[in-house]
PDB file of C-alpha atoms in Angstrom:
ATOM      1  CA  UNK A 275      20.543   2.123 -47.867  1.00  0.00           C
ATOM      2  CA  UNK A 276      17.271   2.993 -46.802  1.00  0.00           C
ATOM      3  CA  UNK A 277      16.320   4.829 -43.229  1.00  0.00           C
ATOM      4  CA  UNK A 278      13.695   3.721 -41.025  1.00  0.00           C
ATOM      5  CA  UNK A 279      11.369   7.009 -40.563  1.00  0.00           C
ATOM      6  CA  UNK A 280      12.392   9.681 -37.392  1.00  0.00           C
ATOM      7  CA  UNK A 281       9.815   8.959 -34.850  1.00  0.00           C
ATOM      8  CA  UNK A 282       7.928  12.362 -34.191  1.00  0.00           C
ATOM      9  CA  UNK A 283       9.944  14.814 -31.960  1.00  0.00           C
ATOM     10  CA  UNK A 284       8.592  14.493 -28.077  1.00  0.00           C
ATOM     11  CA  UNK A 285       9.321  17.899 -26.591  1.00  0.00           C
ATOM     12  CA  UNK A 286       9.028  18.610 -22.984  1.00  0.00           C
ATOM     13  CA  UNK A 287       6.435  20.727 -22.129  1.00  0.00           C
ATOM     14  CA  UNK A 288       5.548  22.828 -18.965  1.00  0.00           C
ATOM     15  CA  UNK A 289       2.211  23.883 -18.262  1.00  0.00           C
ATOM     16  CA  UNK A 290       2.026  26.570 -16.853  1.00  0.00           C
ATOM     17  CA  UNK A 291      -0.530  29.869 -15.445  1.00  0.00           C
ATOM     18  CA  UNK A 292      -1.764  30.964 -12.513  1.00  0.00           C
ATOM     19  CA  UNK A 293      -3.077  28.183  -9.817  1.00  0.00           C
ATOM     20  CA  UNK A 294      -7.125  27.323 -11.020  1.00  0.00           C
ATOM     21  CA  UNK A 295      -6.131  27.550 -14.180  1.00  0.00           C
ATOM     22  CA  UNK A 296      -6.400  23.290 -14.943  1.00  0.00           C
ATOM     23  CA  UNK A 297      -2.824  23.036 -14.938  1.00  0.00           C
ATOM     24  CA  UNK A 298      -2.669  19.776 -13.578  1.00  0.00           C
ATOM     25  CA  UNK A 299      -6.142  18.177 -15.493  1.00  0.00           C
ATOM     26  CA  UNK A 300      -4.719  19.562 -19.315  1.00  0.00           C
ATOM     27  CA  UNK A 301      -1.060  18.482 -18.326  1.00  0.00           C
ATOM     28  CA  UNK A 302      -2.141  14.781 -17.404  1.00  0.00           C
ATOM     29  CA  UNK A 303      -4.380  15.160 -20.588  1.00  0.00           C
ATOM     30  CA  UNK A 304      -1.683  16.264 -23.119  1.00  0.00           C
ATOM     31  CA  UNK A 305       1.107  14.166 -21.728  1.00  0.00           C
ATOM     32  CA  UNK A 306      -1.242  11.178 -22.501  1.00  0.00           C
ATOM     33  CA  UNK A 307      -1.987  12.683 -25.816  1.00  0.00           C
ATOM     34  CA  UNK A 308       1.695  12.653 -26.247  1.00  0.00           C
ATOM     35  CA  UNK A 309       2.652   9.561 -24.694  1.00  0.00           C
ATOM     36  CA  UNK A 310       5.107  11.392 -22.425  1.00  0.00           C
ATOM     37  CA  UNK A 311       5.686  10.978 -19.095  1.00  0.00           C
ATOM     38  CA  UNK A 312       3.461  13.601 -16.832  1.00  0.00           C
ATOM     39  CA  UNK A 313       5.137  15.390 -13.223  1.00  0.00           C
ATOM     40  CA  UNK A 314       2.800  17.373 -11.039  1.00  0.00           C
ATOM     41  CA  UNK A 315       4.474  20.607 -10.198  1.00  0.00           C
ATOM     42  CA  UNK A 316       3.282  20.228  -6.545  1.00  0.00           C
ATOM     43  CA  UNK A 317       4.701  17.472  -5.920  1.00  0.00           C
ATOM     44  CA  UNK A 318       8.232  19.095  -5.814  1.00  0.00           C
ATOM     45  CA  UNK A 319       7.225  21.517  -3.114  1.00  0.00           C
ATOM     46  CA  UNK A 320       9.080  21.271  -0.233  1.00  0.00           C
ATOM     47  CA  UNK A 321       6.553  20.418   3.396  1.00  0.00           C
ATOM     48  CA  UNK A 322       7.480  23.890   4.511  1.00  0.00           C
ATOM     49  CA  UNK A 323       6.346  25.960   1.149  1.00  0.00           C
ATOM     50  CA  UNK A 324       2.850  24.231   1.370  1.00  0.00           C
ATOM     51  CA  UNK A 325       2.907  24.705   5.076  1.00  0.00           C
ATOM     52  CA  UNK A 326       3.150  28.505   4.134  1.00  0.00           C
ATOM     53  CA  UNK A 327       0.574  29.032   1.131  1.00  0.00           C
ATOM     54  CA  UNK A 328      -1.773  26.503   2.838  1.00  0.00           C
ATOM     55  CA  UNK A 329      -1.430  29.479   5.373  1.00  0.00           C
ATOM     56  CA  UNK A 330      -2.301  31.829   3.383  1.00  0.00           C
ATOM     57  CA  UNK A 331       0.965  33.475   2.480  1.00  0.00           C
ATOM     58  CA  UNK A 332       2.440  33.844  -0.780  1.00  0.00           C
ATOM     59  CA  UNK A 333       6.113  32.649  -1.742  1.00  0.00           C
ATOM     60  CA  UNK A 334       8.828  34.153  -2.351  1.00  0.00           C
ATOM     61  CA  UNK A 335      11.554  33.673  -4.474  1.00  0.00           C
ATOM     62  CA  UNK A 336      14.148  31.868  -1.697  1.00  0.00           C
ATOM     63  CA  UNK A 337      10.897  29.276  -1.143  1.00  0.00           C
ATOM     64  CA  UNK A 338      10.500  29.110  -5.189  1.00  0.00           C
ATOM     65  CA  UNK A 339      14.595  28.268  -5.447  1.00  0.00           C
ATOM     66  CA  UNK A 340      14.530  24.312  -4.488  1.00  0.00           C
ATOM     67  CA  UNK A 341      11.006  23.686  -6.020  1.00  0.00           C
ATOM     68  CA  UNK A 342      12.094  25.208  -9.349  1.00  0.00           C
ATOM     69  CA  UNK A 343      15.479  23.280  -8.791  1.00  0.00           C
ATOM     70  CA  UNK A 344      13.799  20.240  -8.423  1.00  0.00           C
ATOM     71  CA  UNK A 345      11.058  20.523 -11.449  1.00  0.00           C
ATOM     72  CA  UNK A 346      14.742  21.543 -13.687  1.00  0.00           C
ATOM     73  CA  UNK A 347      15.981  18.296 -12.788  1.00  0.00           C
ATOM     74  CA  UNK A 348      13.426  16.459 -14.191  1.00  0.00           C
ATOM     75  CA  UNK A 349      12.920  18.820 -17.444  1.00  0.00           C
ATOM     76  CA  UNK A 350      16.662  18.053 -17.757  1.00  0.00           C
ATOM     77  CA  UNK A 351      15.988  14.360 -17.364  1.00  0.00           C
ATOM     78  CA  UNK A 352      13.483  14.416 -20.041  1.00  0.00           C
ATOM     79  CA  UNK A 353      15.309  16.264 -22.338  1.00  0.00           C
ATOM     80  CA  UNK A 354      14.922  14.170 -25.775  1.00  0.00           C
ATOM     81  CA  UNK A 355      12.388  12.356 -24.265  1.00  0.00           C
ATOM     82  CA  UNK A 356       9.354  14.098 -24.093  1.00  0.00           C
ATOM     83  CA  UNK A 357       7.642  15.105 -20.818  1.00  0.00           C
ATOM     84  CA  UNK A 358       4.638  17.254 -19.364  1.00  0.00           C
ATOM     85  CA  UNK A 359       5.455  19.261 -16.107  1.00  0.00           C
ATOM     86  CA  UNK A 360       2.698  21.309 -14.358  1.00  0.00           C
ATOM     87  CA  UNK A 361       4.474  24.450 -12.992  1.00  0.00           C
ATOM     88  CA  UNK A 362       3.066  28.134 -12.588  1.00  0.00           C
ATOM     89  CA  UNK A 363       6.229  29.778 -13.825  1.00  0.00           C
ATOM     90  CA  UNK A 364       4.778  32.881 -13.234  1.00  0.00           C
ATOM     91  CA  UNK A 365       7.679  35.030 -14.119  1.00  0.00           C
ATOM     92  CA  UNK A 366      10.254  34.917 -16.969  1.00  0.00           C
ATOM     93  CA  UNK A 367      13.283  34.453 -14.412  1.00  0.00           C
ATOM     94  CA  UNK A 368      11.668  31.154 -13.661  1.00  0.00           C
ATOM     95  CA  UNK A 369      10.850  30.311 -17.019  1.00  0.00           C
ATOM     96  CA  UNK A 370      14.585  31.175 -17.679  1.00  0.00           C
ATOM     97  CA  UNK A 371      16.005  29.066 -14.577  1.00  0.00           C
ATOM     98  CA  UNK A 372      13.901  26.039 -16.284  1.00  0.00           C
ATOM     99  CA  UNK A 373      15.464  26.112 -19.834  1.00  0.00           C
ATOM    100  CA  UNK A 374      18.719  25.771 -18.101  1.00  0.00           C
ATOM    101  CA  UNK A 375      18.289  22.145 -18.641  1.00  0.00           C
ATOM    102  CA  UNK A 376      16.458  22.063 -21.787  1.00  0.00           C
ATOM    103  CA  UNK A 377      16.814  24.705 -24.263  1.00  0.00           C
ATOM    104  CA  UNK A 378      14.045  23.587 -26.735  1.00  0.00           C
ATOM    105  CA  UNK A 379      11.448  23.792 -23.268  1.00  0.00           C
ATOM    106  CA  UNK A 380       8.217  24.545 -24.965  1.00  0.00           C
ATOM    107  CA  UNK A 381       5.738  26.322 -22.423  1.00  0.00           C
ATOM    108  CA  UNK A 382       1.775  26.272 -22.769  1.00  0.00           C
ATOM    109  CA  UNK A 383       0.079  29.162 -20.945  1.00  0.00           C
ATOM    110  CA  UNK A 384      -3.128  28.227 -19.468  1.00  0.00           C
ATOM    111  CA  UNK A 385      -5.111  31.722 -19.738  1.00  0.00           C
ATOM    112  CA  UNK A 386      -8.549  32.703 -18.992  1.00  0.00           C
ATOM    113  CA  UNK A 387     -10.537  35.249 -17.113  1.00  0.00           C
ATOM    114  CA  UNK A 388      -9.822  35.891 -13.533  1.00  0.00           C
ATOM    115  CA  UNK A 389     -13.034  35.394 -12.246  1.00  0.00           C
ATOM    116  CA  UNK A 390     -13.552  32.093 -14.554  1.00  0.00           C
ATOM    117  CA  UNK A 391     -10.189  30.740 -12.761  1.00  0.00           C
ATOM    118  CA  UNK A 392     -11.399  32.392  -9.074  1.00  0.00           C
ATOM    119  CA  UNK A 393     -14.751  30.290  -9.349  1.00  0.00           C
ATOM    120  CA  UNK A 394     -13.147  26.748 -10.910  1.00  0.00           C
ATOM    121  CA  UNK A 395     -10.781  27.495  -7.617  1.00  0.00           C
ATOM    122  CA  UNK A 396     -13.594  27.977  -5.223  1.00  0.00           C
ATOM    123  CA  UNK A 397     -14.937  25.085  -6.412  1.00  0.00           C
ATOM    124  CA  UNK A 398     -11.798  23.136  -5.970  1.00  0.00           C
ATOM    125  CA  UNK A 399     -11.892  20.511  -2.582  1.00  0.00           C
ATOM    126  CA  UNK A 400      -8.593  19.510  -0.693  1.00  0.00           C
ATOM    127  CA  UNK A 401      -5.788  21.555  -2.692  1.00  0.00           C
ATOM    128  CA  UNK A 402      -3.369  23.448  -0.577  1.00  0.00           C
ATOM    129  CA  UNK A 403      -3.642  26.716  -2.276  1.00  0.00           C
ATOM    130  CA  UNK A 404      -6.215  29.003  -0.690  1.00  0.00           C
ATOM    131  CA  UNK A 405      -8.553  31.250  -3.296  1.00  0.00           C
ATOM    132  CA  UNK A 406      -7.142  34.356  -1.413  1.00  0.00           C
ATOM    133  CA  UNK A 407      -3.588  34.035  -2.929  1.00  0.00           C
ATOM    134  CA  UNK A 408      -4.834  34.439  -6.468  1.00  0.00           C
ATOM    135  CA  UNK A 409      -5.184  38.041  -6.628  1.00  0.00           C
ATOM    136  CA  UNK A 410      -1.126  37.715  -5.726  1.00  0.00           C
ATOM    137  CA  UNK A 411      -0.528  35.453  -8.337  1.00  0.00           C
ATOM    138  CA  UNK A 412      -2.077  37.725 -11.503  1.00  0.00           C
ATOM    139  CA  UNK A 413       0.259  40.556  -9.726  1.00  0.00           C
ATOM    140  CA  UNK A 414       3.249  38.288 -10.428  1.00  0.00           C
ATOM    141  CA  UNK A 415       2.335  36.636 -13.982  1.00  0.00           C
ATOM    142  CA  UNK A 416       4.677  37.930 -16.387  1.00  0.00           C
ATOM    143  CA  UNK A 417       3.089  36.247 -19.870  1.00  0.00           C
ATOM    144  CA  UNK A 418       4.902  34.622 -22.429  1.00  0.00           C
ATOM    145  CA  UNK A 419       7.224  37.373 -24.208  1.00  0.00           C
ATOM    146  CA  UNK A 420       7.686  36.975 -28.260  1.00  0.00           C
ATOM    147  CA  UNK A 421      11.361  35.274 -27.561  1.00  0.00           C
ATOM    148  CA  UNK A 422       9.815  32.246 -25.697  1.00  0.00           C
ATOM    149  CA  UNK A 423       9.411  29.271 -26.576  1.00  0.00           C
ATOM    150  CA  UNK A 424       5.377  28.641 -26.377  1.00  0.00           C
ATOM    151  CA  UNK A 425       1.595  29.363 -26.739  1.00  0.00           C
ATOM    152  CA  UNK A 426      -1.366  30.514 -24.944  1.00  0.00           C
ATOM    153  CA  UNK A 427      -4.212  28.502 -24.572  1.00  0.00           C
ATOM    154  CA  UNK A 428      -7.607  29.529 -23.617  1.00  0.00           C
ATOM    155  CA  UNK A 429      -9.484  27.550 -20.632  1.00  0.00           C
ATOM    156  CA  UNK A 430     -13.166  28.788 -21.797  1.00  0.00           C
ATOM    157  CA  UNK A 431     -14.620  25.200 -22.339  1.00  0.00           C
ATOM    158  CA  UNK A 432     -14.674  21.743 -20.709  1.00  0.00           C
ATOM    159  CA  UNK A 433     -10.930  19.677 -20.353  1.00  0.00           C
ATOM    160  CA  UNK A 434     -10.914  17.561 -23.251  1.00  0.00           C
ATOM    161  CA  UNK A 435     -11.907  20.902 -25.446  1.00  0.00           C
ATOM    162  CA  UNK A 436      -9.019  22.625 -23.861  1.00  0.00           C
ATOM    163  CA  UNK A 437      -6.291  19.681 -24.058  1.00  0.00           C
ATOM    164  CA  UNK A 438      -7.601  19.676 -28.130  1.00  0.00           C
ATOM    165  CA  UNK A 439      -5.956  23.120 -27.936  1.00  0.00           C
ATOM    166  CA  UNK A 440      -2.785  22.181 -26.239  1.00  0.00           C
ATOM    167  CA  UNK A 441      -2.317  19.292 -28.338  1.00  0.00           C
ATOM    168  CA  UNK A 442      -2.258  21.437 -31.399  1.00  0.00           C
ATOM    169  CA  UNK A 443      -0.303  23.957 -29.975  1.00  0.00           C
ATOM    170  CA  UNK A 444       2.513  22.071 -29.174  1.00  0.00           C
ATOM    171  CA  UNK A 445       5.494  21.433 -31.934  1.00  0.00           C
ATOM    172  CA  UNK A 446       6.104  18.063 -32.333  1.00  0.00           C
TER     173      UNK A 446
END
């Protein structure tokens, strides 16, 4: 009896790094590489957490609870499936909270110099997320630790140059 050949192992993959970092651009990028379904992280946020960081005020973790509830739900619905989630997942608790529903969660790092991410986010027209906020977000990234499941990625270069680097980064 011969076996047809395993199709290649879609993992679910969050994007993640501080906001300007092309979360959303390499996501879309690499879940089309992949042939995976793609979520945008902000579209999980409740009206009243972009009401607040469109204000100019940082969340905090009882603002982060539903929209990292909500991104879980669909990692968990992915699980097996493949998938590319945006999500900043700044700190390892919310990295953590994520794997709940999928152990194997693989998570690509978007790095690059702050003031390379503070000018592609001065640059940036109609986002929610004013410049201001990024000093607050470097405070709270807490990178990858050696347990974790995932990669950095540099952003120096243009998107297709950088999704060539998450493509190969991720285990498939």
């Amino acid at each position: 009896m011969t076996s047809s050949p395993r199709p290649p192992h879609s993992p679910v993959v969050v994007v993640m790094g501080v906001s300007g970092s092309g979360k959303s651009t390499v996501g879309g990028l690499l879940a089309e590489r992949l042939g995976v379904p793609y979520a945008e992280a902000d579209d999980f946020h409740p009206a009243a957490n972009i009401a607040k960081m469109s204000a100019g005020h940082p969340l905090d973790d009882a603002d982060r609870a539903p929209w990292l509830d909500a991104i879980g739900a669909w990692i968990a619905q992915r699980e097996g499936k493949g998938g590319v989630v945006s999500c900043s997942a700044l700190r390892r608790r919310y990295r953590d909270h994520l794997r709940q529903g999928a152990p194997d969660l693989f998570f690509l790092h978007l790095d690059g110099p702050p003031e390379l991410i503070a000018s592609r986010l001065a640059a940036r027209m109609q986002h929610f997320m004013p410049s201001e906020l990024l000093r607050s977000q470097f405070a709270t990234l807490e990178p990858l630790e050696p347990d974790e499941a995932g990669a950095v990625v540099t952003i120096e270069g243009g998107p297709q140059e950088i999704a060539d680097r998450a493509l190969a980064a991720v285990p498939r």
